[in-house]
Coordinates of C-alpha atoms in Angstrom, one line a residue:
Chain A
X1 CA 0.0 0.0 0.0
X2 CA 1.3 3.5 -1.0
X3 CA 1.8 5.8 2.0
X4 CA 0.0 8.2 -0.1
X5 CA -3.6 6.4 0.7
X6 CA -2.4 6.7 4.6
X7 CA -6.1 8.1 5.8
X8 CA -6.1 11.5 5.5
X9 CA -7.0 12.5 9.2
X10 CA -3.7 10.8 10.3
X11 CA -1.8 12.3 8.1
X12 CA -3.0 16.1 8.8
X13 CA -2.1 15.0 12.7
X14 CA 1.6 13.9 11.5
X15 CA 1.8 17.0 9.7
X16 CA 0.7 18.9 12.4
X17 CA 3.0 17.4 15.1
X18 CA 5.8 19.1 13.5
X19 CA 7.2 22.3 14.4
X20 CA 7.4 23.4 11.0
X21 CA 3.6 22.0 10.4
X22 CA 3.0 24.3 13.0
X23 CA 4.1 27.1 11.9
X24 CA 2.4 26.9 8.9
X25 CA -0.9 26.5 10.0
X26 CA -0.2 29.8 11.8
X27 CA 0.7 31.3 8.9
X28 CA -2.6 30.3 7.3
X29 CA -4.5 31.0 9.9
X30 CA -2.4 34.6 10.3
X31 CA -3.8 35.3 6.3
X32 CA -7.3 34.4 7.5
X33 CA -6.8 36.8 10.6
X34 CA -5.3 39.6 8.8
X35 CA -7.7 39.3 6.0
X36 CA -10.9 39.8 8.8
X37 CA -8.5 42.8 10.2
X38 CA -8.2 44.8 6.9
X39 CA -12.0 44.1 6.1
X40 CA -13.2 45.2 9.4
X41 CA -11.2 48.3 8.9
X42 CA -12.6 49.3 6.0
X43 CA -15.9 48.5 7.6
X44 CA -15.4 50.9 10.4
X45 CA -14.1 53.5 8.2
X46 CA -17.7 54.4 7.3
X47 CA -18.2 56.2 10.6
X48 CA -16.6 58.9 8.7
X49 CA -19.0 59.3 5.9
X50 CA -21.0 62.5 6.0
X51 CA -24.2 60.7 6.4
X52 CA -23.8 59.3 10.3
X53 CA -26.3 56.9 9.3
X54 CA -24.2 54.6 6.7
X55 CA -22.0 53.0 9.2
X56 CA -25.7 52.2 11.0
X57 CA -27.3 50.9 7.2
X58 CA -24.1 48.6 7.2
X59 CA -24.6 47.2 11.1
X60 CA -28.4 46.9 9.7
X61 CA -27.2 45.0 6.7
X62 CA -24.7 42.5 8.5
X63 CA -27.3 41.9 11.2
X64 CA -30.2 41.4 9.2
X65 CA -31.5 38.0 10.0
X66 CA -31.4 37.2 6.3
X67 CA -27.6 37.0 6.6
X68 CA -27.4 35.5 9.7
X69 CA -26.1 31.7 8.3
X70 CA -22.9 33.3 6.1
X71 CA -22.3 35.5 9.6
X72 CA -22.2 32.8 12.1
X73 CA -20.0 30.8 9.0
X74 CA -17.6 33.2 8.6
X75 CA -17.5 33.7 12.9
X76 CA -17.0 30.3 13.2
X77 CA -14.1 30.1 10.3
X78 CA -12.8 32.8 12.2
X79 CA -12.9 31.7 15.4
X80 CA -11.2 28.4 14.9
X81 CA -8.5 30.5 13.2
X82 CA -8.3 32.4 16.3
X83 CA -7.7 29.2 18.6
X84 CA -5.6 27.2 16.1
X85 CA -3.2 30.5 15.8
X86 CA -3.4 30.6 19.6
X87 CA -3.0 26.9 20.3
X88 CA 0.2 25.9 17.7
X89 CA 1.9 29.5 19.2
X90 CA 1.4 28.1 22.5
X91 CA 2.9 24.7 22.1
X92 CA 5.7 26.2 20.2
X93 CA 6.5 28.7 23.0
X94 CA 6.7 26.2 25.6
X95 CA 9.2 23.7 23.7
X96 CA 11.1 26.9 22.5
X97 CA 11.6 28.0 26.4
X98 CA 12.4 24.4 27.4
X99 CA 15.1 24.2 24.5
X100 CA 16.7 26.9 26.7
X101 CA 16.9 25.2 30.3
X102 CA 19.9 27.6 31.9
X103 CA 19.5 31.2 30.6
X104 CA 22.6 33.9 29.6
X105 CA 23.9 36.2 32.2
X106 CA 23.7 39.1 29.3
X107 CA 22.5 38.2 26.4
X108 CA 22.5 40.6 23.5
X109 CA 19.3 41.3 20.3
X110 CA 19.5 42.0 17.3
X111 CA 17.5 45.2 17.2
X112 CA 15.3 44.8 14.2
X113 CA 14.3 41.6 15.9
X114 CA 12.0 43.5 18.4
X115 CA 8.9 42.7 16.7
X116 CA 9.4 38.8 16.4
X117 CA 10.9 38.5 19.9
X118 CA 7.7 40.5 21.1
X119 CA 5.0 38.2 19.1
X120 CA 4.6 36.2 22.4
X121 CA 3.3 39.6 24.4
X122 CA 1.7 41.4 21.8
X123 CA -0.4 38.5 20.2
X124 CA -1.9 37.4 24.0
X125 CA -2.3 41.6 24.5
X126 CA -4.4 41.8 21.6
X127 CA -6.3 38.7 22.4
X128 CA -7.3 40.1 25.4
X129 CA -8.4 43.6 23.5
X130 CA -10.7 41.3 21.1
X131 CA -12.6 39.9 24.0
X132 CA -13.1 43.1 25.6
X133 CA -13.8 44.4 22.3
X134 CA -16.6 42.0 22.0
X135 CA -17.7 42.3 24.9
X136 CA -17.7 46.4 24.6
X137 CA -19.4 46.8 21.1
X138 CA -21.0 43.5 20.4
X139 CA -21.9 42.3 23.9
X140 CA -22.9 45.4 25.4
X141 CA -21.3 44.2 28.6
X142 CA -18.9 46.9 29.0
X143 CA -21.4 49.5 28.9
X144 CA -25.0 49.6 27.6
X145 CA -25.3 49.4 23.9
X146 CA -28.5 51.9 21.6
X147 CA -30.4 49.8 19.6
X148 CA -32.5 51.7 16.8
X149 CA -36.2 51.8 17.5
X150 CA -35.2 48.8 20.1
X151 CA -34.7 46.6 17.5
X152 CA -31.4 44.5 18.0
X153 CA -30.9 43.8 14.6
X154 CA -30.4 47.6 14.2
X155 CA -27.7 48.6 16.5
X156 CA -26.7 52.3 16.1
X157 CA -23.2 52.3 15.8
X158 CA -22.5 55.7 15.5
X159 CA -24.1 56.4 18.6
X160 CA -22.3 53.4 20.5
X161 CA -18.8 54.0 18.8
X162 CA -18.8 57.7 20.0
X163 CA -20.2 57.3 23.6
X164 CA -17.7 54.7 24.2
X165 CA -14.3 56.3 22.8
X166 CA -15.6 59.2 24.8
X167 CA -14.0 57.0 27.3
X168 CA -10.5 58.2 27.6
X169 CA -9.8 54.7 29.4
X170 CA -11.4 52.7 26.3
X171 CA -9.9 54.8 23.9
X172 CA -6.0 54.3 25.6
X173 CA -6.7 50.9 25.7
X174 CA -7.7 50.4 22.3
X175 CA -5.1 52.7 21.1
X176 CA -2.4 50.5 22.7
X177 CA -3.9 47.2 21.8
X178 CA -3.5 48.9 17.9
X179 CA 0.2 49.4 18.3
X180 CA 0.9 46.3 19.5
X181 CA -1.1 44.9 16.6
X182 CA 0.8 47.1 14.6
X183 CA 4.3 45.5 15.4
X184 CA 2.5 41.8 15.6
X185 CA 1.0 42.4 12.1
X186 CA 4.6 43.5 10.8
X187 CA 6.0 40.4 12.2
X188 CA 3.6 37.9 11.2
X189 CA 3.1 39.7 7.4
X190 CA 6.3 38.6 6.3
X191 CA 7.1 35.8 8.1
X192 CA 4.5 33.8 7.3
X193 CA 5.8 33.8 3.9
X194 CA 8.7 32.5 5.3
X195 CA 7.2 29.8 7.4
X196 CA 6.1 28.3 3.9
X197 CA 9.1 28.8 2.7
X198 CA 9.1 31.6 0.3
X199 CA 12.1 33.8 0.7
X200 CA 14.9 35.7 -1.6
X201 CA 17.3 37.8 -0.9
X202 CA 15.6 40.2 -3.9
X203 CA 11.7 40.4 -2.7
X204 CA 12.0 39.0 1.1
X205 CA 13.8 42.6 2.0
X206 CA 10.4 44.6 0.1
X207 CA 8.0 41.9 1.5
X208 CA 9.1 43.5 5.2
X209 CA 9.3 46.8 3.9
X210 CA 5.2 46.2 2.1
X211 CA 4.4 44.5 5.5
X212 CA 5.7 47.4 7.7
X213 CA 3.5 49.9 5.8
X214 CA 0.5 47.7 5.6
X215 CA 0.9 47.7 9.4
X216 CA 1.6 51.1 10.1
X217 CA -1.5 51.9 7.6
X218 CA -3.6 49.5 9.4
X219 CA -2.8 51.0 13.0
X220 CA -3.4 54.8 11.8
X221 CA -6.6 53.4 10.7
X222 CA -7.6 52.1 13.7
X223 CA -6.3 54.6 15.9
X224 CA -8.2 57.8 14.1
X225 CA -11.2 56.5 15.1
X226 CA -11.2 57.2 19.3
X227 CA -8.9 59.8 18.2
X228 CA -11.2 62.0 16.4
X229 CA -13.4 61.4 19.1
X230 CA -11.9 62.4 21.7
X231 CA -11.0 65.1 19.9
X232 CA -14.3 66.0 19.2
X233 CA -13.9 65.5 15.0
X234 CA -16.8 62.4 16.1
X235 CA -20.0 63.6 17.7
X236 CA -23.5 62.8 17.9
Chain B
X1 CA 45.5 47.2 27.2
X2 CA 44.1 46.3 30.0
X3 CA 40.7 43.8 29.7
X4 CA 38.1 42.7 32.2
X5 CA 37.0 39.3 32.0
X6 CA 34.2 37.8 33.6
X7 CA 34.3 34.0 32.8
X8 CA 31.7 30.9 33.1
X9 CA 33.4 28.7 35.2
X10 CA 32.0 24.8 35.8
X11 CA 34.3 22.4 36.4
X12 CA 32.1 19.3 35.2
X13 CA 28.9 18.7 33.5
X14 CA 26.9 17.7 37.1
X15 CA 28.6 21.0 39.2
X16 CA 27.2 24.1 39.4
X17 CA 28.9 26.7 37.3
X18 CA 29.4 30.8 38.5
X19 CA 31.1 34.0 36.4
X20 CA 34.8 34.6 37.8
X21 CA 36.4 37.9 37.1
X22 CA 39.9 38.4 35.7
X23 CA 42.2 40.7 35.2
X24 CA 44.4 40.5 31.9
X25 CA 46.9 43.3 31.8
X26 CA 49.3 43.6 29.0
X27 CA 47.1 42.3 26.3
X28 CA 48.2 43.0 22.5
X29 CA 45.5 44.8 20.1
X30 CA 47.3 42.5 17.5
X31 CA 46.4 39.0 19.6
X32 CA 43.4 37.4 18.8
X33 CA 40.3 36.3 21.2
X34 CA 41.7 32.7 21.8
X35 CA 45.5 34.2 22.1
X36 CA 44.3 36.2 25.3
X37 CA 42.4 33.5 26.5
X38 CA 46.0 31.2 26.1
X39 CA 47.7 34.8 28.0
X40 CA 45.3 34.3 30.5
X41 CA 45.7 30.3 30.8
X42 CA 49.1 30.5 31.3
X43 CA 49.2 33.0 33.7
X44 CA 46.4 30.9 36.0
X45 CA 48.7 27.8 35.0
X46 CA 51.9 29.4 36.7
X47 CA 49.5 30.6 40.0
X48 CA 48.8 26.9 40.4
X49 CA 44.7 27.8 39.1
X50 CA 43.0 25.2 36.9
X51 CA 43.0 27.0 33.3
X52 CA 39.5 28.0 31.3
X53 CA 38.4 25.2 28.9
X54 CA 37.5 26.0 25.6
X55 CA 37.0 24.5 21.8
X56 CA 39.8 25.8 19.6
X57 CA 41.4 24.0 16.7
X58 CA 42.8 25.5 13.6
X59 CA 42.2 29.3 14.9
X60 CA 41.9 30.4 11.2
X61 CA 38.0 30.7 11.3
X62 CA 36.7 27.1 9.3
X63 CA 36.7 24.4 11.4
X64 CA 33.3 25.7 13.6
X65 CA 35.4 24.5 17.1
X66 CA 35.7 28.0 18.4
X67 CA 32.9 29.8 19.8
X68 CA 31.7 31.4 22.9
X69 CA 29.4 34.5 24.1
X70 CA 31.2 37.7 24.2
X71 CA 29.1 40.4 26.3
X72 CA 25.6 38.5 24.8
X73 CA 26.8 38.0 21.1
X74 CA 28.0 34.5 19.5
X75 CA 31.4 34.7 18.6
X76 CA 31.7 38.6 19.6
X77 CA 30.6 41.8 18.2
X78 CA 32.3 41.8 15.0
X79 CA 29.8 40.1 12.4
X80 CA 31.0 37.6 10.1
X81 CA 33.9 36.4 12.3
X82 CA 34.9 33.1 14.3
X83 CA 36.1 33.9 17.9
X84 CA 39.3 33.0 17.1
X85 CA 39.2 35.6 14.1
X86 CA 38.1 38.4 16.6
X87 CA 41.4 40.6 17.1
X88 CA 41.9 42.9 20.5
X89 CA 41.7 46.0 18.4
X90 CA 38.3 45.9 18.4
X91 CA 37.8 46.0 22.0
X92 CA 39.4 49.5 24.7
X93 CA 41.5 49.7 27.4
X94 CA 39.5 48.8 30.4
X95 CA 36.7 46.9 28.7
X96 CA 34.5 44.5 30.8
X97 CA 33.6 41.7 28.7
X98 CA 31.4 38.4 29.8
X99 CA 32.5 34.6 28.5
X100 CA 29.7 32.3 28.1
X101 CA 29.4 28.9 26.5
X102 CA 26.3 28.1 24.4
X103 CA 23.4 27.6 25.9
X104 CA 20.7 24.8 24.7
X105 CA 19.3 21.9 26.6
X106 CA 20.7 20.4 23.4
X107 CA 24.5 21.3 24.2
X108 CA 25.4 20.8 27.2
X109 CA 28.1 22.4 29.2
X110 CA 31.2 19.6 29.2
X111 CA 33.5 22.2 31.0
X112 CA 34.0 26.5 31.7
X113 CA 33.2 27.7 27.7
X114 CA 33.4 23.9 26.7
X115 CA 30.1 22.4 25.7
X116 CA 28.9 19.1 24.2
X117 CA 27.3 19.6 20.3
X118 CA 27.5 16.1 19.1
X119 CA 23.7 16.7 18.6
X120 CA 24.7 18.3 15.5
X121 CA 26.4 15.6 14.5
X122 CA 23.3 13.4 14.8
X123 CA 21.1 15.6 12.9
X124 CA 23.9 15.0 10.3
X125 CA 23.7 11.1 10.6
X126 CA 20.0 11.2 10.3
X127 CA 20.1 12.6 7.1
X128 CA 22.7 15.4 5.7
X129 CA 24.5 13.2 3.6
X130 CA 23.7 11.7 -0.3
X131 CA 23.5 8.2 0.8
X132 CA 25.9 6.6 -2.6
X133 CA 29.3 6.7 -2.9
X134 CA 29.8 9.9 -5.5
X135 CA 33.5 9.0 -6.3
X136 CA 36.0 11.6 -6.6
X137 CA 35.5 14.9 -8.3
X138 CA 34.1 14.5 -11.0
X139 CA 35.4 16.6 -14.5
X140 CA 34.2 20.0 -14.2
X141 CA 31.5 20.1 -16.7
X142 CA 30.4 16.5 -16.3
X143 CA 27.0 16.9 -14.6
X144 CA 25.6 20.8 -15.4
X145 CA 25.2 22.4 -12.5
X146 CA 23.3 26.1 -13.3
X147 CA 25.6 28.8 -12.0
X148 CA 23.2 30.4 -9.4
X149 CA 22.4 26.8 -7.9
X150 CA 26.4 26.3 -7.4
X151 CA 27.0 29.8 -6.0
X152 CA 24.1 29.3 -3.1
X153 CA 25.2 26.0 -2.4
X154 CA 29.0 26.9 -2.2
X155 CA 27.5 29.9 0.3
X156 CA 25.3 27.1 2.0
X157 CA 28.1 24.7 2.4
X158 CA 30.4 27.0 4.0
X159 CA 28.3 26.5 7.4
X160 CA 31.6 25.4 9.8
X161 CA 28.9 23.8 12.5
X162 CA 29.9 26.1 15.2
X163 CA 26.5 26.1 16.9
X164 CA 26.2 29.9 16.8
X165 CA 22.7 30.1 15.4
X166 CA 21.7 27.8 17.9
X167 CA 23.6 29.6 20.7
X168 CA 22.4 33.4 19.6
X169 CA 18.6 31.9 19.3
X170 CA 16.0 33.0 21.3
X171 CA 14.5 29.7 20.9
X172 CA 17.6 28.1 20.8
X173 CA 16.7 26.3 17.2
X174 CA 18.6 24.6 15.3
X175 CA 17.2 25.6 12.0
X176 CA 19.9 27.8 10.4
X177 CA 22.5 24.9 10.4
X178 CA 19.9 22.5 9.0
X179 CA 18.8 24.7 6.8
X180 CA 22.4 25.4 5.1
X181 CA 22.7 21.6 5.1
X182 CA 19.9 21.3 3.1
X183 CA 20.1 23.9 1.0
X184 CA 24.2 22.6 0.0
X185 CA 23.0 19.3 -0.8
X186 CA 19.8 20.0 -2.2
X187 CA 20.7 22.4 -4.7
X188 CA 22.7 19.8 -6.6
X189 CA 21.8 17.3 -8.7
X190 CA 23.4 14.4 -6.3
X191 CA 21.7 15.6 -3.5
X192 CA 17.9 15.5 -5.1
X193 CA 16.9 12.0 -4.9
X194 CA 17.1 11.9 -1.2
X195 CA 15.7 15.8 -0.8
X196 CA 12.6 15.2 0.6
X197 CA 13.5 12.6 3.1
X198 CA 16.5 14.1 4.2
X199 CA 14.2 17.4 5.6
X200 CA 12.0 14.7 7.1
X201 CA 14.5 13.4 8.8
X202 CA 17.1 15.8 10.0
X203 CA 14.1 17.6 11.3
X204 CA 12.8 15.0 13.4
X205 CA 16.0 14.2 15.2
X206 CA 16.7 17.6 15.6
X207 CA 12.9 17.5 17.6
X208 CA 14.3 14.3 19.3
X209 CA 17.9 16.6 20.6
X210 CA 14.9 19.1 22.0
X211 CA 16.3 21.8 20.1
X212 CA 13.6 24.7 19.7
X213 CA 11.9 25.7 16.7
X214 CA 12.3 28.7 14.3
X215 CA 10.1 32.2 14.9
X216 CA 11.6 34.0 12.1
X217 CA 13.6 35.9 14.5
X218 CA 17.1 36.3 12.4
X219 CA 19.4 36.9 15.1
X220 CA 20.9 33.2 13.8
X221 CA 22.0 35.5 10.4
X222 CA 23.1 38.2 12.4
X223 CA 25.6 36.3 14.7
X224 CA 26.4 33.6 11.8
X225 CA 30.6 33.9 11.2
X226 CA 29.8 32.4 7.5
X227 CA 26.8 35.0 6.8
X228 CA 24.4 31.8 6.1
X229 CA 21.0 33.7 5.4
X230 CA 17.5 33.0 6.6
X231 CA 16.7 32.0 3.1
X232 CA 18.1 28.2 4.1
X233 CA 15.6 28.2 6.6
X234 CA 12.4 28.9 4.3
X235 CA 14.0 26.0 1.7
X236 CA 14.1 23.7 4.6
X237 CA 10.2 24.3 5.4
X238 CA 9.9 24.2 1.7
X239 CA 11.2 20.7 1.2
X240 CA 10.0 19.6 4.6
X241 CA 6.2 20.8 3.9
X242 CA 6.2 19.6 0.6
X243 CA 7.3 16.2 2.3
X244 CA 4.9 16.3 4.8
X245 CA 1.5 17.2 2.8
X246 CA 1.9 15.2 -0.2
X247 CA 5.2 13.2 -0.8
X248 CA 5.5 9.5 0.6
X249 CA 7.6 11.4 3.8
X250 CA 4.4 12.4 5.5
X251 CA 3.4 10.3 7.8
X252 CA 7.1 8.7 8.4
X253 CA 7.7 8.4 12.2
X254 CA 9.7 11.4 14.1

């Protein structure tokens, strides 16, 4: 019998064992993640539209019930990205620390390497933020959440987005939580491509470069939002 | 000049080890790293002290024996250099520097900057070799090898196994030195019958020597005295994915 015909349950498990394996399924999921982050983005972005009430149409039109099965579908997709990202960065981190028993006196970094040697604290930092942010504006456990003519399939944004960010504590936090997505995005942008093996000494050096202003574009994004509220650019 | 040293000292592999400071007066901008070290040896010698252990052999930067931390950097703070290629003139009167030996649960310490990295030589046996007898060298032209494919596998291949990457690693990962392996034999026609397996299997008993795993990190390429790039690393997952997913490699045993 070929190996080939090996069922293929057991052979995504092999696969998986591996460190390598590993690290590519966080680079997949990590496409899947960064994909949802640039989409939502653009989403939010419509707060800024001079009609206040198009970032409400679009809550309307992704909570309408009629949408409801591809929502849940594309939650769920996202959410077992979210814990098989988490769960293979875990199980790397701990045999990475136990290669190491007995640590260095002083021990030197590169500097550039501040973003990868970081992944460990930002990526559970912003975990944290994404349940709080659910909890803030989808929840409504953080603090009460408008509903449009009491309907919950109508949520007004606008009016949610702005009383919250009015929040100087909210808005630090999520201001943070953005940077240190910032520096995990840089990070995990071009390395993933190098977890699968693409790299060259020509396009690997632009790839960081592409990935650092994706980043940095993606953070000023989502930093101008409880920025121009708080400085009053936002209001109801 | 006058240099400060502050030294790993362990006498076996079961003691506990401690830094001990030293004093090396008189010491030559034009000796190297290893030629202060021997100033410094004999010196303890004629006090009646044991002397500091370390891996030297031909002290003209390609055999990979050398090779300690100098003040938190593999092999020193020049890049691109052995330790035993590090001359004095790059350090000041007065400096303060701290000698450490690799650390990995992979490669232990034998003795003071001494440590044991026969684990490398194992990841070799499992697989960095082209398993027939290839004869002597062959006439230049006799098998075609494309220009680019020789040059990166002449860079690959000049990997001297010091254990730097692994040393300088936050992870402490072998994957730079496996990488270059596979990327020198890979790249040439004798090496490509055996490519796939050979990721499979230098992989897994470098898993087996609990060596850690690569995070894209590159302070491996920064540290390395041969300049081996990050680019062997992302062949290695290359072959080894490939391997894995579809080729008859994938569900070998680890």
């Amino acid at each position: 019998m070929s190996a080939i015909a090996i069922n293929p349950i057991y052979r995504a498990v092999r696969f998986y064992e591996a460190p390598i394996g590993k690290k590519a399924v966080m680079a997949i999921t990590g496409v899947m993640l960064v994909g949802y982050v640039i989409g939502h983005l653009l989403g939010n972005l419509q707060i800024y539209a001079s009609d206040p009430e198009q970032i409400n149409r679009y809550a309307a039109f992704l909570h309408n019930p009629a949408n409801a099965i591809p929502l849940w579908a594309i939650r769920g997709v996202l959410l077992a990205a979210v814990i098989l990202h988490i769960t293979a960065s875990v199980q790397l981190w701990l045999q990475n620390r136990a290669a190491r028993p007995v640590g260095y006196v002083k021990k030197d970094d590169v500097p550039a390497s501040y973003a990868a040697r970081t992944m460990i604290w930002s990526g559970p930092i912003v975990g944290a933020f994404i349940v709080f942010h659910v909890l803030h504006l989808t929840v409504g456990a953080v603090l009460p959440l408008e509903d449009i003519n009491q309907n919950p399939h109508t949520p007004n944004v606008y009016e949610n987005v702005i009383l919250g960010f009015q929040n100087p504590w909210i808005s630090g936090f999520y201001i943070l939580a953005m940077i240190l997505l910032c520096l995990h995005l840089y990070h995990g942008m071009w390395s993933m491509f190098q977890s699968v093996g693409i790299s060259h000494p020509r396009y690997t050096p632009k790839l960081k470069k592409g990935a650092a202003i994706l980043a940095i574009l993606i953070a000023i994004g989502n930093c101008s939002i409880p920025i121009a509220v708080m400085a009053g650019l936002l209001h109801l | 000049m006058r240099i400060i040293l502050h030294i790993w000292r362990q006498r076996s592999a079961g003691e506990k080890g401690r830094m001990v400071r030293y004093e090396v007066p008189n010491v030559s901008e034009h000796m190297s790293f290893l030629e202060m070290l021997d100033v410094l040896n004999e010196d303890l010698t004629m006090r009646g002290e044991e002397p500091v252990a370390f891996d030297h052999d031909c002290r003209e930067g390609i055999c990979g024996m050398c090779g300690a931390m100098v003040n938190g950097i593999a092999h020193g703070p020049l890049p691109g250099t052995t330790l035993c290629q590090l001359h004095m003139r790059h350090f000041k009167d007065g400096d303060e520097l701290y000698l450490e030996p690799w650390r990995a649960r992979a490669f232990p310490v034998v003795k003071d900057l001494v440590v044991d990295r026969s684990a490398f030589d194992r990841i070799i046996a499992a697989g960095g070799f082209i398993a027939v007898a290839t004869g002597s060298a062959p006439d230049g032209n006799a098998i075609p090898v494309p220009k680019d494919d020789a040059e990166k596998s002449m860079d690959a291949a000049a990997c001297i196994g010091c254990g730097a990457c692994v040393a300088m690693c936050p992870n402490a990962s072998a994957s730079l030195f496996m990488g270059a392996k596979m990327a020198h034999l890979g790249l040439l026609p004798q090496g490509q019958p055996e490519r796939e397996r050979r990721a499979v299997a230098m992989v897994a008993q470098a898993n087996r020597e609990l060596f850690g795993s690569c995070t894209n990190i590159g302070e491996c390429e920064a540290v390395c005295p041969k300049d081996i790039k990050l680019e062997v690393i992302a062949r290695m997952n290359r072959d080894f994915l490939r391997a894995k997913w579809a080729g008859e490699e994938g569900v070998a045993g680890d």
